Amino acid sequence: MSETISILAGEAVLLLKQLIAVPSFSKEEDQTAGLIGLFFAKKGIPHFRIGNNIYATNKYFDESKPAILLNSHHDTVKPNKAYTLDPFSPVEKDGKLYGLGSNDAGGPLVSLLAAFLFFYDRPGLKYNLVYAASAEEEISGKNGIELLLRTPSFNPPQRQWAFALVGEPTQMQMAVAEKGLLVIDCTATGIAGHAAREEGDNAIYKAVKDIEWFRSFRFPRVSDFLGPVKMSVTVIETENKAHNVVPSQCSFVADIRVNELYTFEEILDIIKSNVTCDIQPRSLRLRSSSIVLDHPIVKAGLEAGRTCYGSPTTSDKALIPFPALKIGPGDSARSHTADEYIYVDEIKEGIALYVRLLEKVL
């Protein structure tokens, strides 16, 4: 098996270098989708494209069996200005492969693909395997994994999904829970007036009182894996820029990271009962998620010496409506940083561990 893993790792690293060399910002993943499709085509593996998402199924796919989803994303953020290397030049040096998207999530993407290939033509599997390279993950877009899951050819009504492995850089530890993301637009309303006279009702002062509540309030339910709900006010502005006008409106944005012990509806009800401003959630899609610790894939990870933790960051796991485990090679701390990299050995080790986990359930 080790020789097969080594061959697959070589192919995976080569594909990752090709992907790094092509810009694939969210909503602009056309070329990397094409590269992944070409990779499948050269291996004679039937594959399908929906938007900028590419997917394939194992050779002996049987709709009567439940399916395991192997999912990671091929879009990237834009490179930050601190890069000293060309973000689109895949440079391998001192055991590291540098390049935009190498760690987030190119390494997990190609490692999951290699694991899929390992099992692709094996007959008699207990589960089907569905590999999906999705788009728009970095912006939580609706034309990524969500598009796939609402497309009948990918997700027909009769299909049973057992669970998903979501490839993100976790150092191959198991993110069994993930905080949800709730962004709300808040608007405090007053009355305009001239700043030189005792006129108006200053909306900024009203907003400040509510902002102080967001800063100081603590939700009582604290998760063992995800900790407390965290609220941060990140943007504030008024509708006018004149120094001598008492503003009639002040808007601010609250970024709320929600643990699995609260629904978004509960969070919103608590906020509404404590502030005077108008609040409007931007989306209720990116909910917190968790997988039970006695799930077979989690047990397989524990047997392999993996640890469980709660992830503060949001991924496509939030949009998958069945049990999902986030795990992959690389380190989340490197994501979105200048001169992003992944160790080549991390990819080989990631493939081997993905195979080991799947062997336990297949």
PDB file of C-alpha atoms in Angstrom, residues 97-248:
ATOM      1  CA  LEU A  97       5.449  23.861  -1.572  1.00  0.00           C
ATOM      2  CA  TYR A  98       4.739  27.591  -1.753  1.00  0.00           C
ATOM      3  CA  GLY A  99       1.869  29.254  -3.588  1.00  0.00           C
ATOM      4  CA  LEU A 100      -1.559  30.793  -3.150  1.00  0.00           C
ATOM      5  CA  GLY A 101      -4.040  28.120  -2.100  1.00  0.00           C
ATOM      6  CA  SER A 102      -1.344  25.515  -1.413  1.00  0.00           C
ATOM      7  CA  ASN A 103      -2.498  25.129   2.185  1.00  0.00           C
ATOM      8  CA  ASP A 104      -6.078  26.434   1.960  1.00  0.00           C
ATOM      9  CA  ALA A 105      -7.272  24.226   0.566  1.00  0.00           C
ATOM     10  CA  GLY A 106      -5.126  22.840  -2.246  1.00  0.00           C
ATOM     11  CA  GLY A 107      -3.362  20.290  -0.046  1.00  0.00           C
ATOM     12  CA  PRO A 108      -6.595  18.839   1.349  1.00  0.00           C
ATOM     13  CA  LEU A 109      -8.216  19.019  -2.112  1.00  0.00           C
ATOM     14  CA  VAL A 110      -5.583  16.876  -3.850  1.00  0.00           C
ATOM     15  CA  SER A 111      -5.132  14.568  -0.850  1.00  0.00           C
ATOM     16  CA  LEU A 112      -8.846  13.730  -0.814  1.00  0.00           C
ATOM     17  CA  LEU A 113      -8.689  13.234  -4.580  1.00  0.00           C
ATOM     18  CA  ALA A 114      -5.814  10.784  -4.140  1.00  0.00           C
ATOM     19  CA  ALA A 115      -7.785   8.885  -1.483  1.00  0.00           C
ATOM     20  CA  PHE A 116     -10.741   8.759  -3.881  1.00  0.00           C
ATOM     21  CA  LEU A 117      -8.468   7.289  -6.576  1.00  0.00           C
ATOM     22  CA  PHE A 118      -7.183   4.698  -4.103  1.00  0.00           C
ATOM     23  CA  PHE A 119     -10.684   3.265  -3.750  1.00  0.00           C
ATOM     24  CA  TYR A 120     -12.085   4.256  -7.153  1.00  0.00           C
ATOM     25  CA  ASP A 121     -12.111   0.847  -8.848  1.00  0.00           C
ATOM     26  CA  ARG A 122     -12.411  -1.350  -5.776  1.00  0.00           C
ATOM     27  CA  PRO A 123     -15.505  -3.574  -6.024  1.00  0.00           C
ATOM     28  CA  GLY A 124     -17.764  -4.497  -3.128  1.00  0.00           C
ATOM     29  CA  LEU A 125     -17.518  -1.290  -1.087  1.00  0.00           C
ATOM     30  CA  LYS A 126     -20.180  -0.872   1.607  1.00  0.00           C
ATOM     31  CA  TYR A 127     -20.573   2.779   0.616  1.00  0.00           C
ATOM     32  CA  ASN A 128     -20.438   4.785  -2.576  1.00  0.00           C
ATOM     33  CA  LEU A 129     -17.790   7.470  -2.823  1.00  0.00           C
ATOM     34  CA  VAL A 130     -18.524  10.901  -4.301  1.00  0.00           C
ATOM     35  CA  TYR A 131     -15.611  13.288  -4.770  1.00  0.00           C
ATOM     36  CA  ALA A 132     -16.513  16.966  -5.160  1.00  0.00           C
ATOM     37  CA  ALA A 133     -14.143  19.871  -5.792  1.00  0.00           C
ATOM     38  CA  SER A 134     -16.322  22.858  -5.011  1.00  0.00           C
ATOM     39  CA  ALA A 135     -16.210  26.565  -5.792  1.00  0.00           C
ATOM     40  CA  GLU A 136     -16.927  29.751  -3.820  1.00  0.00           C
ATOM     41  CA  GLU A 137     -16.091  28.343  -0.380  1.00  0.00           C
ATOM     42  CA  GLU A 138     -14.038  31.378   0.581  1.00  0.00           C
ATOM     43  CA  ILE A 139     -17.053  33.664   0.174  1.00  0.00           C
ATOM     44  CA  SER A 140     -19.663  31.119   1.330  1.00  0.00           C
ATOM     45  CA  GLY A 141     -21.190  31.536  -2.117  1.00  0.00           C
ATOM     46  CA  LYS A 142     -24.385  29.877  -3.248  1.00  0.00           C
ATOM     47  CA  ASN A 143     -22.785  28.389  -6.379  1.00  0.00           C
ATOM     48  CA  GLY A 144     -20.415  26.055  -4.590  1.00  0.00           C
ATOM     49  CA  ILE A 145     -21.295  22.979  -2.539  1.00  0.00           C
ATOM     50  CA  GLU A 146     -24.786  24.417  -2.032  1.00  0.00           C
ATOM     51  CA  LEU A 147     -25.355  24.409  -5.789  1.00  0.00           C
ATOM     52  CA  LEU A 148     -24.251  20.791  -5.996  1.00  0.00           C
ATOM     53  CA  LEU A 149     -26.523  19.714  -3.163  1.00  0.00           C
ATOM     54  CA  ARG A 150     -29.577  21.345  -4.740  1.00  0.00           C
ATOM     55  CA  THR A 151     -28.871  19.824  -8.186  1.00  0.00           C
ATOM     56  CA  PRO A 152     -30.799  16.533  -8.718  1.00  0.00           C
ATOM     57  CA  SER A 153     -28.096  14.938 -10.875  1.00  0.00           C
ATOM     58  CA  PHE A 154     -25.641  15.267  -7.985  1.00  0.00           C
ATOM     59  CA  ASN A 155     -28.117  14.801  -5.156  1.00  0.00           C
ATOM     60  CA  PRO A 156     -31.182  12.866  -6.346  1.00  0.00           C
ATOM     61  CA  PRO A 157     -34.057  12.548  -3.863  1.00  0.00           C
ATOM     62  CA  GLN A 158     -33.418   8.849  -3.275  1.00  0.00           C
ATOM     63  CA  ARG A 159     -29.748   9.252  -2.381  1.00  0.00           C
ATOM     64  CA  GLN A 160     -28.726   8.475   1.171  1.00  0.00           C
ATOM     65  CA  TRP A 161     -25.680  10.323   2.464  1.00  0.00           C
ATOM     66  CA  ALA A 162     -23.766   8.574   5.236  1.00  0.00           C
ATOM     67  CA  PHE A 163     -21.365  11.390   6.069  1.00  0.00           C
ATOM     68  CA  ALA A 164     -18.854  13.800   4.538  1.00  0.00           C
ATOM     69  CA  LEU A 165     -15.144  14.347   4.914  1.00  0.00           C
ATOM     70  CA  VAL A 166     -14.528  18.054   4.378  1.00  0.00           C
ATOM     71  CA  GLY A 167     -10.935  18.805   3.422  1.00  0.00           C
ATOM     72  CA  GLU A 168      -9.535  21.828   5.226  1.00  0.00           C
ATOM     73  CA  PRO A 169      -6.111  22.368   6.831  1.00  0.00           C
ATOM     74  CA  THR A 170      -6.513  20.948  10.352  1.00  0.00           C
ATOM     75  CA  GLN A 171      -3.103  19.239  10.752  1.00  0.00           C
ATOM     76  CA  MET A 172      -5.100  16.036  10.212  1.00  0.00           C
ATOM     77  CA  GLN A 173      -6.838  16.477  13.553  1.00  0.00           C
ATOM     78  CA  MET A 174     -10.624  16.139  13.670  1.00  0.00           C
ATOM     79  CA  ALA A 175     -12.764  19.272  13.739  1.00  0.00           C
ATOM     80  CA  VAL A 176     -15.897  17.603  15.107  1.00  0.00           C
ATOM     81  CA  ALA A 177     -17.683  20.911  15.646  1.00  0.00           C
ATOM     82  CA  GLU A 178     -17.610  24.239  13.870  1.00  0.00           C
ATOM     83  CA  LYS A 179     -18.900  27.637  14.898  1.00  0.00           C
ATOM     84  CA  GLY A 180     -21.659  29.170  12.845  1.00  0.00           C
ATOM     85  CA  LEU A 181     -21.385  32.675  11.414  1.00  0.00           C
ATOM     86  CA  LEU A 182     -24.186  35.170  11.901  1.00  0.00           C
ATOM     87  CA  VAL A 183     -23.600  38.675  10.525  1.00  0.00           C
ATOM     88  CA  ILE A 184     -26.178  41.305  11.389  1.00  0.00           C
ATOM     89  CA  ASP A 185     -26.613  44.877  10.182  1.00  0.00           C
ATOM     90  CA  CYS A 186     -27.701  47.162  13.010  1.00  0.00           C
ATOM     91  CA  THR A 187     -29.224  50.619  12.597  1.00  0.00           C
ATOM     92  CA  ALA A 188     -29.793  53.168  15.346  1.00  0.00           C
ATOM     93  CA  THR A 189     -32.182  55.968  14.435  1.00  0.00           C
ATOM     94  CA  GLY A 190     -32.278  59.480  15.909  1.00  0.00           C
ATOM     95  CA  ILE A 191     -33.205  62.968  14.712  1.00  0.00           C
ATOM     96  CA  ALA A 192     -30.933  65.229  12.661  1.00  0.00           C
ATOM     97  CA  GLY A 193     -29.957  68.643  13.997  1.00  0.00           C
ATOM     98  CA  HIS A 194     -27.266  71.308  13.997  1.00  0.00           C
ATOM     99  CA  ALA A 195     -24.282  70.427  16.190  1.00  0.00           C
ATOM    100  CA  ALA A 196     -23.936  74.034  17.403  1.00  0.00           C
ATOM    101  CA  ARG A 197     -27.402  74.090  18.931  1.00  0.00           C
ATOM    102  CA  GLU A 198     -29.314  71.821  21.286  1.00  0.00           C
ATOM    103  CA  GLU A 199     -31.023  70.098  18.393  1.00  0.00           C
ATOM    104  CA  GLY A 200     -31.646  66.566  17.310  1.00  0.00           C
ATOM    105  CA  ASP A 201     -31.262  63.157  18.857  1.00  0.00           C
ATOM    106  CA  ASN A 202     -27.776  61.835  18.131  1.00  0.00           C
ATOM    107  CA  ALA A 203     -27.972  58.343  16.583  1.00  0.00           C
ATOM    108  CA  ILE A 204     -24.308  57.699  17.397  1.00  0.00           C
ATOM    109  CA  TYR A 205     -24.999  57.918  21.128  1.00  0.00           C
ATOM    110  CA  LYS A 206     -27.857  55.443  20.748  1.00  0.00           C
ATOM    111  CA  ALA A 207     -25.608  53.119  18.784  1.00  0.00           C
ATOM    112  CA  VAL A 208     -22.841  53.350  21.375  1.00  0.00           C
ATOM    113  CA  LYS A 209     -25.171  52.072  24.102  1.00  0.00           C
ATOM    114  CA  ASP A 210     -26.049  49.044  21.976  1.00  0.00           C
ATOM    115  CA  ILE A 211     -22.432  48.481  20.972  1.00  0.00           C
ATOM    116  CA  GLU A 212     -21.485  48.414  24.648  1.00  0.00           C
ATOM    117  CA  TRP A 213     -24.090  45.685  25.153  1.00  0.00           C
ATOM    118  CA  PHE A 214     -22.581  43.648  22.296  1.00  0.00           C
ATOM    119  CA  ARG A 215     -19.145  44.113  23.882  1.00  0.00           C
ATOM    120  CA  SER A 216     -20.073  43.095  27.394  1.00  0.00           C
ATOM    121  CA  PHE A 217     -22.886  40.533  27.102  1.00  0.00           C
ATOM    122  CA  ARG A 218     -21.996  36.877  27.684  1.00  0.00           C
ATOM    123  CA  PHE A 219     -24.223  34.048  26.517  1.00  0.00           C
ATOM    124  CA  PRO A 220     -24.474  31.527  29.367  1.00  0.00           C
ATOM    125  CA  ARG A 221     -24.217  28.291  27.364  1.00  0.00           C
ATOM    126  CA  VAL A 222     -20.563  27.430  26.773  1.00  0.00           C
ATOM    127  CA  SER A 223     -19.632  24.530  24.481  1.00  0.00           C
ATOM    128  CA  ASP A 224     -17.011  21.987  25.460  1.00  0.00           C
ATOM    129  CA  PHE A 225     -15.580  22.111  21.942  1.00  0.00           C
ATOM    130  CA  LEU A 226     -16.476  25.569  20.652  1.00  0.00           C
ATOM    131  CA  GLY A 227     -16.433  27.628  23.808  1.00  0.00           C
ATOM    132  CA  PRO A 228     -18.737  30.647  24.208  1.00  0.00           C
ATOM    133  CA  VAL A 229     -20.669  32.554  21.571  1.00  0.00           C
ATOM    134  CA  LYS A 230     -18.419  35.433  20.476  1.00  0.00           C
ATOM    135  CA  MET A 231     -19.777  38.804  19.326  1.00  0.00           C
ATOM    136  CA  SER A 232     -17.654  41.543  17.740  1.00  0.00           C
ATOM    137  CA  VAL A 233     -18.725  44.903  16.337  1.00  0.00           C
ATOM    138  CA  THR A 234     -16.524  45.349  13.290  1.00  0.00           C
ATOM    139  CA  VAL A 235     -17.912  48.285  11.251  1.00  0.00           C
ATOM    140  CA  ILE A 236     -19.596  51.588  12.171  1.00  0.00           C
ATOM    141  CA  GLU A 237     -20.702  54.538  10.017  1.00  0.00           C
ATOM    142  CA  THR A 238     -23.209  57.381   9.722  1.00  0.00           C
ATOM    143  CA  GLU A 239     -25.089  58.567   6.666  1.00  0.00           C
ATOM    144  CA  ASN A 240     -23.515  62.042   6.733  1.00  0.00           C
ATOM    145  CA  LYS A 241     -19.886  63.169   6.813  1.00  0.00           C
ATOM    146  CA  ALA A 242     -20.396  66.798   7.859  1.00  0.00           C
ATOM    147  CA  HIS A 243     -18.872  67.690  11.223  1.00  0.00           C
ATOM    148  CA  ASN A 244     -21.675  70.081  12.145  1.00  0.00           C
ATOM    149  CA  VAL A 245     -24.668  67.779  11.673  1.00  0.00           C
ATOM    150  CA  VAL A 246     -26.089  65.602  14.429  1.00  0.00           C
ATOM    151  CA  PRO A 247     -26.640  62.299  12.589  1.00  0.00           C
ATOM    152  CA  SER A 248     -30.122  60.866  12.390  1.00  0.00           C
TER     153      SER A 248
END
